[in-house]
């Protein structure tokens, strides 16, 4: 697989996952997950972990807030707002990761133990990769009615979610050099994932009759001229 290391919509209840459904947690597990959530919850809103709490959680997970693993965590939670985790999102994500069955138990150490499973899922299952890739775009839509990403944000996210893809680096360079497009749409974003899967690094085998977005046509034209 290609992947490694404002609202996107919630998908299901507490037992749901980003690309499937885990076993239903017990009442005891839900209570323990709620207690773990409370450790990081905002003093102003006990139903939400804010930026300071997220930073504290990342510290306990041994990861930087800008690392792709934190985006994996948000994806599993189906978090709707960047920098914030609601109680139901937190519990849903922990259940999807299998934290209740972690050797370290329902603790930050248990979350740290289970978090790499999200990366493994993205790397090994195409439906998970597609879902994660789409989620990453929507997660960056931070303004009401926003539907596109500015080029700097799009490039930063592509380098985060598709760092090993054949075209990521060159495509980001192209985006910054070209002047025709100022923003990236969801269609362009999702098409770029398929483009990496189907088209070689030298762009051989590219079939322009497949109705690729014009932005990708222009990229290929630049790479092959």
XYZ file of C-alpha atoms in Angstrom:
225
model
C 0.000 0.000 0.000
C 1.025 3.622 -0.543
C 0.434 4.983 2.929
C 2.903 4.874 5.758
C 3.877 6.530 8.062
C -13.601 20.933 9.506
C -16.025 18.061 10.139
C -15.517 14.703 8.582
C -18.648 13.165 10.027
C -19.110 10.498 12.651
C -19.565 6.902 11.554
C -21.520 4.844 13.993
C -21.751 4.624 17.742
C -19.208 3.872 20.421
C -18.502 0.407 19.077
C -17.783 1.618 15.534
C -14.398 2.025 13.880
C -13.135 4.058 10.934
C -13.252 1.078 8.591
C -15.164 -1.610 10.388
C -16.707 -2.484 13.714
C -15.043 -3.796 16.848
C -16.781 -5.875 19.504
C -19.071 -3.955 21.797
C -17.231 -2.746 24.916
C -18.498 -3.703 28.362
C -19.953 -1.171 30.772
C -16.779 -1.542 32.829
C -14.655 -0.737 29.785
C -16.753 2.332 28.981
C -16.334 3.575 32.546
C -12.564 3.032 32.424
C -12.324 4.793 29.043
C -14.347 7.680 30.450
C -11.949 7.908 33.384
C -8.986 7.947 30.994
C -10.678 10.648 28.928
C -11.233 12.743 32.062
C -7.475 12.815 32.674
C -7.046 14.991 29.592
C -10.409 16.793 29.444
C -10.544 20.574 29.458
C -11.174 22.320 32.758
C -13.779 24.434 30.958
C -15.595 21.513 29.303
C -15.391 18.038 30.788
C -16.869 16.597 27.587
C -13.963 17.719 25.436
C -10.181 17.398 25.234
C -8.786 20.688 23.960
C -5.388 21.532 22.434
C -3.589 21.446 25.806
C -5.110 18.074 26.627
C -4.224 16.712 23.187
C -0.637 17.841 23.700
C -0.567 16.152 27.102
C -2.016 12.961 25.607
C 0.586 13.008 22.846
C 3.288 13.339 25.488
C 1.977 10.244 27.247
C 1.819 8.432 23.908
C 5.415 9.383 23.202
C 4.584 11.095 19.933
C 4.648 14.603 18.531
C 1.244 16.243 17.856
C 2.290 16.726 14.223
C 3.129 13.037 13.705
C 0.970 10.949 11.386
C 0.158 8.620 14.291
C -1.937 11.389 15.847
C -3.854 11.680 12.577
C -4.335 7.904 12.710
C -5.769 8.333 16.200
C -8.116 11.105 15.072
C -9.201 8.916 12.140
C -10.043 6.029 14.434
C -12.007 8.426 16.623
C -13.594 10.014 13.550
C -12.854 13.293 15.296
C -14.768 16.130 13.689
C -12.616 19.072 14.771
C -8.869 19.476 14.505
C -7.197 19.822 17.912
C -10.234 18.639 19.878
C -11.531 15.211 20.917
C -15.057 14.783 22.224
C -15.797 12.111 24.844
C -17.749 9.892 22.437
C -15.034 10.267 19.794
C -12.321 9.321 22.275
C -14.178 6.231 23.456
C -15.052 5.208 19.891
C -11.415 5.519 18.824
C -10.078 3.562 21.769
C -12.578 0.774 21.136
C -11.702 0.708 17.423
C -8.018 0.429 18.324
C -8.702 -2.399 20.743
C -7.434 -0.525 23.790
C -9.678 -2.509 26.184
C -7.738 -5.651 25.210
C -4.280 -4.056 25.456
C -1.778 -5.753 27.763
C -1.284 -2.416 29.515
C -5.031 -2.090 30.029
C -7.159 0.997 29.540
C -4.382 3.480 30.101
C -2.281 5.842 27.996
C 0.238 2.995 27.830
C -2.523 0.783 26.449
C -3.320 3.389 23.802
C 0.367 3.621 22.908
C 0.492 -0.165 22.610
C -2.490 -0.335 20.258
C -1.967 2.829 18.188
C 0.451 1.226 15.660
C -2.379 -1.086 14.590
C -3.989 1.861 12.802
C -0.882 2.378 10.659
C -0.775 -1.343 9.912
C -4.397 -1.230 8.797
C -3.769 1.711 6.473
C -0.708 0.022 5.002
C -2.312 -3.368 4.461
C -5.921 -2.655 3.492
C -6.806 -0.490 0.523
C -10.272 0.399 1.830
C -8.652 1.671 5.020
C -6.097 3.668 3.017
C -8.844 5.277 0.932
C -10.909 6.048 4.019
C -7.923 7.506 5.887
C -6.817 9.533 2.861
C -10.295 11.023 2.449
C -10.621 11.669 6.179
C -7.310 13.558 6.213
C -8.636 15.990 3.609
C -11.935 16.576 5.392
C -10.195 16.931 8.761
C -8.429 20.012 7.402
C -11.668 21.766 6.482
C -11.699 24.029 9.501
C -14.001 26.826 8.314
C -17.774 26.733 7.844
C -18.707 25.751 4.264
C -15.035 25.206 3.376
C -14.686 22.607 0.610
C -11.097 23.015 -0.643
C -7.577 23.171 0.801
C -4.986 25.839 0.145
C -1.847 24.534 -1.547
C 0.408 24.727 1.511
C -2.036 22.698 3.607
C -2.601 20.186 0.821
C 1.128 19.640 0.358
C 1.758 19.306 4.088
C -1.000 16.720 4.396
C 0.071 14.766 1.311
C 3.588 14.513 2.706
C 2.091 13.282 5.962
C -0.356 10.699 4.608
C 1.464 9.586 1.428
C 5.168 10.106 2.165
C 6.276 6.999 0.269
C 4.054 7.414 -2.787
C 5.803 7.698 -6.182
C 4.567 11.190 -7.026
C 4.121 12.978 -3.707
C 7.327 15.026 -3.622
C 7.298 15.987 -7.313
C 3.580 16.739 -7.253
C 3.995 19.058 -4.267
C 6.842 20.831 -6.037
C 4.610 21.191 -9.084
C 1.740 22.595 -7.008
C 3.987 25.288 -5.573
C 5.452 26.214 -8.965
C 2.264 26.322 -11.057
C 0.051 29.405 -10.964
C -3.260 28.219 -12.415
C -4.597 26.546 -9.265
C -4.739 28.126 -5.816
C -6.623 25.364 -4.006
C -7.123 21.600 -4.118
C -10.539 19.946 -4.291
C -11.581 16.612 -2.795
C -11.865 15.112 -6.300
C -8.281 16.128 -7.088
C -7.139 14.803 -3.707
C -8.753 11.384 -4.088
C -7.707 11.115 -7.737
C -4.101 11.701 -6.702
C -4.199 8.567 -4.548
C -5.433 6.469 -7.485
C -2.888 8.155 -9.752
C -0.076 6.968 -7.475
C -1.444 3.438 -7.544
C -1.844 3.239 -11.322
C 0.865 5.434 -12.859
C 4.617 4.835 -12.683
C 6.963 7.455 -11.287
C 8.058 8.448 -14.807
C 4.363 8.784 -15.746
C 4.608 5.994 -18.311
C 1.276 4.316 -18.924
C -0.685 7.452 -18.136
C -4.012 7.385 -19.969
C -5.466 10.861 -20.282
C -8.736 9.419 -21.599
C -9.582 8.159 -18.098
C -11.005 11.565 -17.160
C -8.301 12.557 -14.691
C -8.662 16.043 -13.168
C -7.023 18.708 -15.319
C -4.583 19.433 -12.491
C -3.141 15.928 -12.839
C -3.059 16.248 -16.646
C -0.961 19.378 -16.226
C 1.355 17.626 -13.780
C 1.939 14.768 -16.216
C 2.514 17.232 -19.041
C 5.211 18.974 -17.016
C 6.848 15.708 -15.945
C 6.986 14.309 -19.491
C 8.102 17.414 -21.390
